[in-house]
Amino acid sequence: MSSVIASARFSVLDRSRTREGHTGAEALRDTVRLARETERLGYHRFWVSEHHGVPGVAGSAPTVLAAAVAGATRTIRVGTGGVMLPNHRPLVVAEQFGVLESLFPGRIDMGLGRSVGFTDGVRRALGRDKGDADDFAGQLRELLGWFRGTSPTGVHARPAEGLTVPPFVLAMGEGARIAAEAGLPMVIGDLRDRDRMRRGVDRYRDHFRPSPWATEPYVVVSGTVAVAATAEEARRLLVPEAWSMAYSRTHGTFPPLPPAERVEALPMTAKERGLYESGLAGHIAGTEEQVTHELETVLKDTGAREVLVTTSTYDREALLDSYRRLAGIVNRAKNAE
């Protein structure tokens, strides 16, 4: 077993994906249940995401959902992957995380992204446009200033001021440099484009400036990891999300996750088939032995200290089994040291 696996942290990001025949309320409760299970399995963090106006995602208010997750668990770190800072006033974000940290001291993470709404309609509804992401670095400085009490406004963020809530930047491309120059830990995805990921990690390390939040670079790699008894079973875990992505690219809307067996029986156009097959490729998926090898490769290539697993699928029991098997890989690696 590899020492790189034993020394890495493993965490979970659940996007509260809705499933065909199930409600958004069920998806949110599924997220809370999964948090309890992953805590029991020894995962380091459990994060939730922010999406607006997406039919296939119930998680639209990550700090609210994080509060529910933290209230239902005892030890696992809880946070956001992420709060999309251009959608919000930094003061309000600071206040929300200040409340979370006050209620659950020492357990809250503040994962921050620079995306705005997926569509023009969502951006209009939020009162934002694509250009709002351009000042992410400034928004980040303002947010962190609220915690340190350095706002030039003379206003104080209550109860955030003086608290330490670890910030993370969700980065692809330009975000890596912003994370580096702010001296913050970086979460980078996805595992499907290893060359791009490696370039982002290199850019981050090259430009990193120590800060009160982090004295050295800290890299978290994120993506889908699916583990099952056979490679074929692991591949089937990927099927619902791959089809939803293919459907969104061809129909303009992101649907709830369908059962794998229904997808496998669907007639597809050549374009749909190509997008679907592409969506199945590049993830870390297979048996324990295959996944161990893939994880070793990724961790050695990137020097990452942590893996944030973002797997979504229709079959909740198969998903939980995958997380159990992955925890087993990590525990065996640690016991072998």
PDB file of N, CA, C and O in Angstrom, residues 264-316:
ATOM      1  N   GLU A 264     -28.935   2.912 -19.954  1.00  0.00           N
ATOM      2  CA  GLU A 264     -28.304   1.894 -20.818  1.00  0.00           C
ATOM      3  C   GLU A 264     -29.260   1.373 -21.889  1.00  0.00           C
ATOM      4  O   GLU A 264     -28.816   0.852 -22.910  1.00  0.00           O
ATOM      5  N   ALA A 265     -30.563   1.538 -21.663  1.00  0.00           N
ATOM      6  CA  ALA A 265     -31.555   1.085 -22.650  1.00  0.00           C
ATOM      7  C   ALA A 265     -32.003   2.203 -23.591  1.00  0.00           C
ATOM      8  O   ALA A 265     -32.777   1.963 -24.521  1.00  0.00           O
ATOM      9  N   LEU A 266     -31.499   3.425 -23.389  1.00  0.00           N
ATOM     10  CA  LEU A 266     -31.960   4.565 -24.184  1.00  0.00           C
ATOM     11  C   LEU A 266     -31.374   4.558 -25.591  1.00  0.00           C
ATOM     12  O   LEU A 266     -30.179   4.282 -25.767  1.00  0.00           O
ATOM     13  N   PRO A 267     -32.179   4.900 -26.600  1.00  0.00           N
ATOM     14  CA  PRO A 267     -31.594   5.220 -27.902  1.00  0.00           C
ATOM     15  C   PRO A 267     -30.938   6.592 -27.824  1.00  0.00           C
ATOM     16  O   PRO A 267     -31.490   7.517 -27.210  1.00  0.00           O
ATOM     17  N   MET A 268     -29.759   6.737 -28.421  1.00  0.00           N
ATOM     18  CA  MET A 268     -29.052   8.023 -28.381  1.00  0.00           C
ATOM     19  C   MET A 268     -28.643   8.423 -29.779  1.00  0.00           C
ATOM     20  O   MET A 268     -28.292   7.571 -30.600  1.00  0.00           O
ATOM     21  N   THR A 269     -28.677   9.729 -30.021  1.00  0.00           N
ATOM     22  CA  THR A 269     -28.115  10.231 -31.277  1.00  0.00           C
ATOM     23  C   THR A 269     -26.592  10.104 -31.212  1.00  0.00           C
ATOM     24  O   THR A 269     -26.010   9.879 -30.143  1.00  0.00           O
ATOM     25  N   ALA A 270     -25.953  10.261 -32.355  1.00  0.00           N
ATOM     26  CA  ALA A 270     -24.493  10.159 -32.383  1.00  0.00           C
ATOM     27  C   ALA A 270     -23.846  11.207 -31.469  1.00  0.00           C
ATOM     28  O   ALA A 270     -22.882  10.921 -30.747  1.00  0.00           O
ATOM     29  N   LYS A 271     -24.432  12.410 -31.468  1.00  0.00           N
ATOM     30  CA  LYS A 271     -23.879  13.470 -30.613  1.00  0.00           C
ATOM     31  C   LYS A 271     -24.063  13.121 -29.133  1.00  0.00           C
ATOM     32  O   LYS A 271     -23.138  13.274 -28.323  1.00  0.00           O
ATOM     33  N   GLU A 272     -25.284  12.675 -28.792  1.00  0.00           N
ATOM     34  CA  GLU A 272     -25.538  12.284 -27.405  1.00  0.00           C
ATOM     35  C   GLU A 272     -24.613  11.146 -26.974  1.00  0.00           C
ATOM     36  O   GLU A 272     -24.046  11.175 -25.876  1.00  0.00           O
ATOM     37  N   ARG A 273     -24.450  10.157 -27.848  1.00  0.00           N
ATOM     38  CA  ARG A 273     -23.588   9.013 -27.526  1.00  0.00           C
ATOM     39  C   ARG A 273     -22.158   9.466 -27.293  1.00  0.00           C
ATOM     40  O   ARG A 273     -21.493   9.025 -26.348  1.00  0.00           O
ATOM     41  N   GLY A 274     -21.673  10.369 -28.121  1.00  0.00           N
ATOM     42  CA  GLY A 274     -20.309  10.862 -27.971  1.00  0.00           C
ATOM     43  C   GLY A 274     -20.110  11.605 -26.660  1.00  0.00           C
ATOM     44  O   GLY A 274     -19.116  11.391 -25.951  1.00  0.00           O
ATOM     45  N   LEU A 275     -21.069  12.473 -26.319  1.00  0.00           N
ATOM     46  CA  LEU A 275     -20.982  13.228 -25.059  1.00  0.00           C
ATOM     47  C   LEU A 275     -21.099  12.303 -23.856  1.00  0.00           C
ATOM     48  O   LEU A 275     -20.406  12.475 -22.845  1.00  0.00           O
ATOM     49  N   TYR A 276     -21.989  11.317 -23.972  1.00  0.00           N
ATOM     50  CA  TYR A 276     -22.186  10.344 -22.887  1.00  0.00           C
ATOM     51  C   TYR A 276     -20.919   9.525 -22.647  1.00  0.00           C
ATOM     52  O   TYR A 276     -20.450   9.397 -21.502  1.00  0.00           O
ATOM     53  N   GLU A 277     -20.342   8.996 -23.711  1.00  0.00           N
ATOM     54  CA  GLU A 277     -19.118   8.205 -23.560  1.00  0.00           C
ATOM     55  C   GLU A 277     -17.970   9.058 -23.020  1.00  0.00           C
ATOM     56  O   GLU A 277     -17.170   8.603 -22.194  1.00  0.00           O
ATOM     57  N   SER A 278     -17.918  10.306 -23.456  1.00  0.00           N
ATOM     58  CA  SER A 278     -16.906  11.221 -22.935  1.00  0.00           C
ATOM     59  C   SER A 278     -17.104  11.450 -21.440  1.00  0.00           C
ATOM     60  O   SER A 278     -16.134  11.537 -20.672  1.00  0.00           O
ATOM     61  N   GLY A 279     -18.374  11.531 -21.022  1.00  0.00           N
ATOM     62  CA  GLY A 279     -18.683  11.745 -19.612  1.00  0.00           C
ATOM     63  C   GLY A 279     -18.319  10.574 -18.726  1.00  0.00           C
ATOM     64  O   GLY A 279     -18.154  10.735 -17.513  1.00  0.00           O
ATOM     65  N   LEU A 280     -18.184   9.387 -19.324  1.00  0.00           N
ATOM     66  CA  LEU A 280     -17.791   8.202 -18.557  1.00  0.00           C
ATOM     67  C   LEU A 280     -16.278   8.075 -18.425  1.00  0.00           C
ATOM     68  O   LEU A 280     -15.785   7.321 -17.580  1.00  0.00           O
ATOM     69  N   ALA A 281     -15.548   8.824 -19.230  1.00  0.00           N
ATOM     70  CA  ALA A 281     -14.096   8.637 -19.319  1.00  0.00           C
ATOM     71  C   ALA A 281     -13.340   9.531 -18.335  1.00  0.00           C
ATOM     72  O   ALA A 281     -13.803  10.615 -17.976  1.00  0.00           O
ATOM     73  N   GLY A 282     -12.181   9.065 -17.925  1.00  0.00           N
ATOM     74  CA  GLY A 282     -11.234   9.903 -17.204  1.00  0.00           C
ATOM     75  C   GLY A 282     -11.383   9.945 -15.698  1.00  0.00           C
ATOM     76  O   GLY A 282     -10.532  10.500 -15.009  1.00  0.00           O
ATOM     77  N   HIS A 283     -12.465   9.384 -15.162  1.00  0.00           N
ATOM     78  CA  HIS A 283     -12.660   9.390 -13.713  1.00  0.00           C
ATOM     79  C   HIS A 283     -11.809   8.290 -13.071  1.00  0.00           C
ATOM     80  O   HIS A 283     -11.301   7.399 -13.748  1.00  0.00           O
ATOM     81  N   ILE A 284     -11.678   8.339 -11.765  1.00  0.00           N
ATOM     82  CA  ILE A 284     -11.053   7.242 -11.032  1.00  0.00           C
ATOM     83  C   ILE A 284     -12.158   6.267 -10.666  1.00  0.00           C
ATOM     84  O   ILE A 284     -13.012   6.568  -9.827  1.00  0.00           O
ATOM     85  N   ALA A 285     -12.183   5.128 -11.329  1.00  0.00           N
ATOM     86  CA  ALA A 285     -13.270   4.166 -11.129  1.00  0.00           C
ATOM     87  C   ALA A 285     -12.746   2.756 -11.352  1.00  0.00           C
ATOM     88  O   ALA A 285     -11.979   2.512 -12.287  1.00  0.00           O
ATOM     89  N   GLY A 286     -13.168   1.828 -10.503  1.00  0.00           N
ATOM     90  CA  GLY A 286     -12.763   0.445 -10.667  1.00  0.00           C
ATOM     91  C   GLY A 286     -12.813  -0.305  -9.347  1.00  0.00           C
ATOM     92  O   GLY A 286     -13.492   0.101  -8.398  1.00  0.00           O
ATOM     93  N   THR A 287     -12.088  -1.399  -9.304  1.00  0.00           N
ATOM     94  CA  THR A 287     -11.975  -2.194  -8.086  1.00  0.00           C
ATOM     95  C   THR A 287     -11.045  -1.489  -7.102  1.00  0.00           C
ATOM     96  O   THR A 287     -10.386  -0.497  -7.448  1.00  0.00           O
ATOM     97  N   GLU A 288     -10.973  -2.024  -5.885  1.00  0.00           N
ATOM     98  CA  GLU A 288     -10.067  -1.438  -4.890  1.00  0.00           C
ATOM     99  C   GLU A 288      -8.629  -1.375  -5.420  1.00  0.00           C
ATOM    100  O   GLU A 288      -7.949  -0.349  -5.252  1.00  0.00           O
ATOM    101  N   GLU A 289      -8.196  -2.431  -6.064  1.00  0.00           N
ATOM    102  CA  GLU A 289      -6.815  -2.469  -6.573  1.00  0.00           C
ATOM    103  C   GLU A 289      -6.596  -1.411  -7.653  1.00  0.00           C
ATOM    104  O   GLU A 289      -5.598  -0.686  -7.642  1.00  0.00           O
ATOM    105  N   GLN A 290      -7.548  -1.306  -8.583  1.00  0.00           N
ATOM    106  CA  GLN A 290      -7.427  -0.317  -9.661  1.00  0.00           C
ATOM    107  C   GLN A 290      -7.457   1.112  -9.117  1.00  0.00           C
ATOM    108  O   GLN A 290      -6.666   1.969  -9.536  1.00  0.00           O
ATOM    109  N   VAL A 291      -8.359   1.380  -8.191  1.00  0.00           N
ATOM    110  CA  VAL A 291      -8.498   2.729  -7.634  1.00  0.00           C
ATOM    111  C   VAL A 291      -7.266   3.092  -6.804  1.00  0.00           C
ATOM    112  O   VAL A 291      -6.798   4.239  -6.840  1.00  0.00           O
ATOM    113  N   THR A 292      -6.729   2.121  -6.074  1.00  0.00           N
ATOM    114  CA  THR A 292      -5.504   2.379  -5.307  1.00  0.00           C
ATOM    115  C   THR A 292      -4.390   2.859  -6.228  1.00  0.00           C
ATOM    116  O   THR A 292      -3.705   3.854  -5.943  1.00  0.00           O
ATOM    117  N   HIS A 293      -4.212   2.166  -7.337  1.00  0.00           N
ATOM    118  CA  HIS A 293      -3.167   2.537  -8.292  1.00  0.00           C
ATOM    119  C   HIS A 293      -3.402   3.942  -8.852  1.00  0.00           C
ATOM    120  O   HIS A 293      -2.464   4.748  -8.943  1.00  0.00           O
ATOM    121  N   GLU A 294      -4.669   4.241  -9.227  1.00  0.00           N
ATOM    122  CA  GLU A 294      -4.990   5.552  -9.792  1.00  0.00           C
ATOM    123  C   GLU A 294      -4.769   6.673  -8.775  1.00  0.00           C
ATOM    124  O   GLU A 294      -4.241   7.731  -9.110  1.00  0.00           O
ATOM    125  N   LEU A 295      -5.169   6.433  -7.541  1.00  0.00           N
ATOM    126  CA  LEU A 295      -4.980   7.449  -6.502  1.00  0.00           C
ATOM    127  C   LEU A 295      -3.497   7.706  -6.254  1.00  0.00           C
ATOM    128  O   LEU A 295      -3.072   8.858  -6.093  1.00  0.00           O
ATOM    129  N   GLU A 296      -2.708   6.641  -6.205  1.00  0.00           N
ATOM    130  CA  GLU A 296      -1.260   6.808  -6.039  1.00  0.00           C
ATOM    131  C   GLU A 296      -0.689   7.689  -7.145  1.00  0.00           C
ATOM    132  O   GLU A 296       0.113   8.597  -6.886  1.00  0.00           O
ATOM    133  N   THR A 297      -1.115   7.438  -8.367  1.00  0.00           N
ATOM    134  CA  THR A 297      -0.609   8.193  -9.515  1.00  0.00           C
ATOM    135  C   THR A 297      -0.966   9.671  -9.392  1.00  0.00           C
ATOM    136  O   THR A 297      -0.112  10.551  -9.572  1.00  0.00           O
ATOM    137  N   VAL A 298      -2.234   9.957  -9.089  1.00  0.00           N
ATOM    138  CA  VAL A 298      -2.687  11.352  -8.986  1.00  0.00           C
ATOM    139  C   VAL A 298      -1.975  12.070  -7.848  1.00  0.00           C
ATOM    140  O   VAL A 298      -1.512  13.212  -8.004  1.00  0.00           O
ATOM    141  N   LEU A 299      -1.874  11.433  -6.703  1.00  0.00           N
ATOM    142  CA  LEU A 299      -1.248  12.080  -5.548  1.00  0.00           C
ATOM    143  C   LEU A 299       0.240  12.336  -5.793  1.00  0.00           C
ATOM    144  O   LEU A 299       0.774  13.378  -5.407  1.00  0.00           O
ATOM    145  N   LYS A 300       0.912  11.403  -6.453  1.00  0.00           N
ATOM    146  CA  LYS A 300       2.338  11.606  -6.766  1.00  0.00           C
ATOM    147  C   LYS A 300       2.508  12.698  -7.821  1.00  0.00           C
ATOM    148  O   LYS A 300       3.423  13.524  -7.733  1.00  0.00           O
ATOM    149  N   ASP A 301       1.642  12.706  -8.824  1.00  0.00           N
ATOM    150  CA  ASP A 301       1.746  13.694  -9.904  1.00  0.00           C
ATOM    151  C   ASP A 301       1.514  15.125  -9.408  1.00  0.00           C
ATOM    152  O   ASP A 301       2.151  16.066  -9.880  1.00  0.00           O
ATOM    153  N   THR A 302       0.584  15.292  -8.484  1.00  0.00           N
ATOM    154  CA  THR A 302       0.172  16.634  -8.075  1.00  0.00           C
ATOM    155  C   THR A 302       0.781  17.074  -6.739  1.00  0.00           C
ATOM    156  O   THR A 302       0.777  18.266  -6.430  1.00  0.00           O
ATOM    157  N   GLY A 303       1.258  16.121  -5.951  1.00  0.00           N
ATOM    158  CA  GLY A 303       1.718  16.470  -4.610  1.00  0.00           C
ATOM    159  C   GLY A 303       0.586  16.933  -3.715  1.00  0.00           C
ATOM    160  O   GLY A 303       0.819  17.598  -2.697  1.00  0.00           O
ATOM    161  N   ALA A 304      -0.658  16.582  -4.073  1.00  0.00           N
ATOM    162  CA  ALA A 304      -1.821  17.021  -3.292  1.00  0.00           C
ATOM    163  C   ALA A 304      -1.802  16.406  -1.905  1.00  0.00           C
ATOM    164  O   ALA A 304      -1.369  15.265  -1.716  1.00  0.00           O
ATOM    165  N   ARG A 305      -2.315  17.162  -0.948  1.00  0.00           N
ATOM    166  CA  ARG A 305      -2.386  16.686   0.433  1.00  0.00           C
ATOM    167  C   ARG A 305      -3.764  16.090   0.749  1.00  0.00           C
ATOM    168  O   ARG A 305      -3.942  15.501   1.817  1.00  0.00           O
ATOM    169  N   GLU A 306      -4.723  16.296  -0.161  1.00  0.00           N
ATOM    170  CA  GLU A 306      -6.095  15.890   0.143  1.00  0.00           C
ATOM    171  C   GLU A 306      -6.843  15.592  -1.153  1.00  0.00           C
ATOM    172  O   GLU A 306      -6.576  16.206  -2.190  1.00  0.00           O
ATOM    173  N   VAL A 307      -7.781  14.645  -1.065  1.00  0.00           N
ATOM    174  CA  VAL A 307      -8.667  14.313  -2.185  1.00  0.00           C
ATOM    175  C   VAL A 307     -10.101  14.602  -1.749  1.00  0.00           C
ATOM    176  O   VAL A 307     -10.556  14.113  -0.713  1.00  0.00           O
ATOM    177  N   LEU A 308     -10.797  15.430  -2.537  1.00  0.00           N
ATOM    178  CA  LEU A 308     -12.201  15.765  -2.285  1.00  0.00           C
ATOM    179  C   LEU A 308     -13.039  14.988  -3.298  1.00  0.00           C
ATOM    180  O   LEU A 308     -13.010  15.278  -4.494  1.00  0.00           O
ATOM    181  N   VAL A 309     -13.776  14.000  -2.819  1.00  0.00           N
ATOM    182  CA  VAL A 309     -14.514  13.088  -3.698  1.00  0.00           C
ATOM    183  C   VAL A 309     -15.897  13.665  -3.972  1.00  0.00           C
ATOM    184  O   VAL A 309     -16.633  14.012  -3.031  1.00  0.00           O
ATOM    185  N   THR A 310     -16.259  13.755  -5.254  1.00  0.00           N
ATOM    186  CA  THR A 310     -17.487  14.460  -5.655  1.00  0.00           C
ATOM    187  C   THR A 310     -18.500  13.552  -6.358  1.00  0.00           C
ATOM    188  O   THR A 310     -19.331  14.015  -7.120  1.00  0.00           O
ATOM    189  N   THR A 311     -18.435  12.250  -6.105  1.00  0.00           N
ATOM    190  CA  THR A 311     -19.247  11.283  -6.840  1.00  0.00           C
ATOM    191  C   THR A 311     -20.748  11.497  -6.607  1.00  0.00           C
ATOM    192  O   THR A 311     -21.187  11.655  -5.471  1.00  0.00           O
ATOM    193  N   SER A 312     -21.511  11.478  -7.706  1.00  0.00           N
ATOM    194  CA  SER A 312     -22.980  11.495  -7.636  1.00  0.00           C
ATOM    195  C   SER A 312     -23.505  10.329  -8.467  1.00  0.00           C
ATOM    196  O   SER A 312     -22.989  10.062  -9.562  1.00  0.00           O
ATOM    197  N   THR A 313     -24.540   9.649  -7.970  1.00  0.00           N
ATOM    198  CA  THR A 313     -25.163   8.588  -8.749  1.00  0.00           C
ATOM    199  C   THR A 313     -26.590   8.380  -8.269  1.00  0.00           C
ATOM    200  O   THR A 313     -26.989   8.907  -7.219  1.00  0.00           O
ATOM    201  N   TYR A 314     -27.363   7.610  -9.027  1.00  0.00           N
ATOM    202  CA  TYR A 314     -28.766   7.375  -8.666  1.00  0.00           C
ATOM    203  C   TYR A 314     -28.893   6.431  -7.483  1.00  0.00           C
ATOM    204  O   TYR A 314     -29.692   6.657  -6.568  1.00  0.00           O
ATOM    205  N   ASP A 315     -28.108   5.357  -7.484  1.00  0.00           N
ATOM    206  CA  ASP A 315     -28.220   4.278  -6.500  1.00  0.00           C
ATOM    207  C   ASP A 315     -27.493   4.681  -5.219  1.00  0.00           C
ATOM    208  O   ASP A 315     -26.268   4.614  -5.135  1.00  0.00           O
ATOM    209  N   ARG A 316     -28.235   5.087  -4.203  1.00  0.00           N
ATOM    210  CA  ARG A 316     -27.614   5.590  -2.976  1.00  0.00           C
ATOM    211  C   ARG A 316     -26.867   4.493  -2.227  1.00  0.00           C
ATOM    212  O   ARG A 316     -25.837   4.752  -1.604  1.00  0.00           O
TER     213      ARG A 316
END
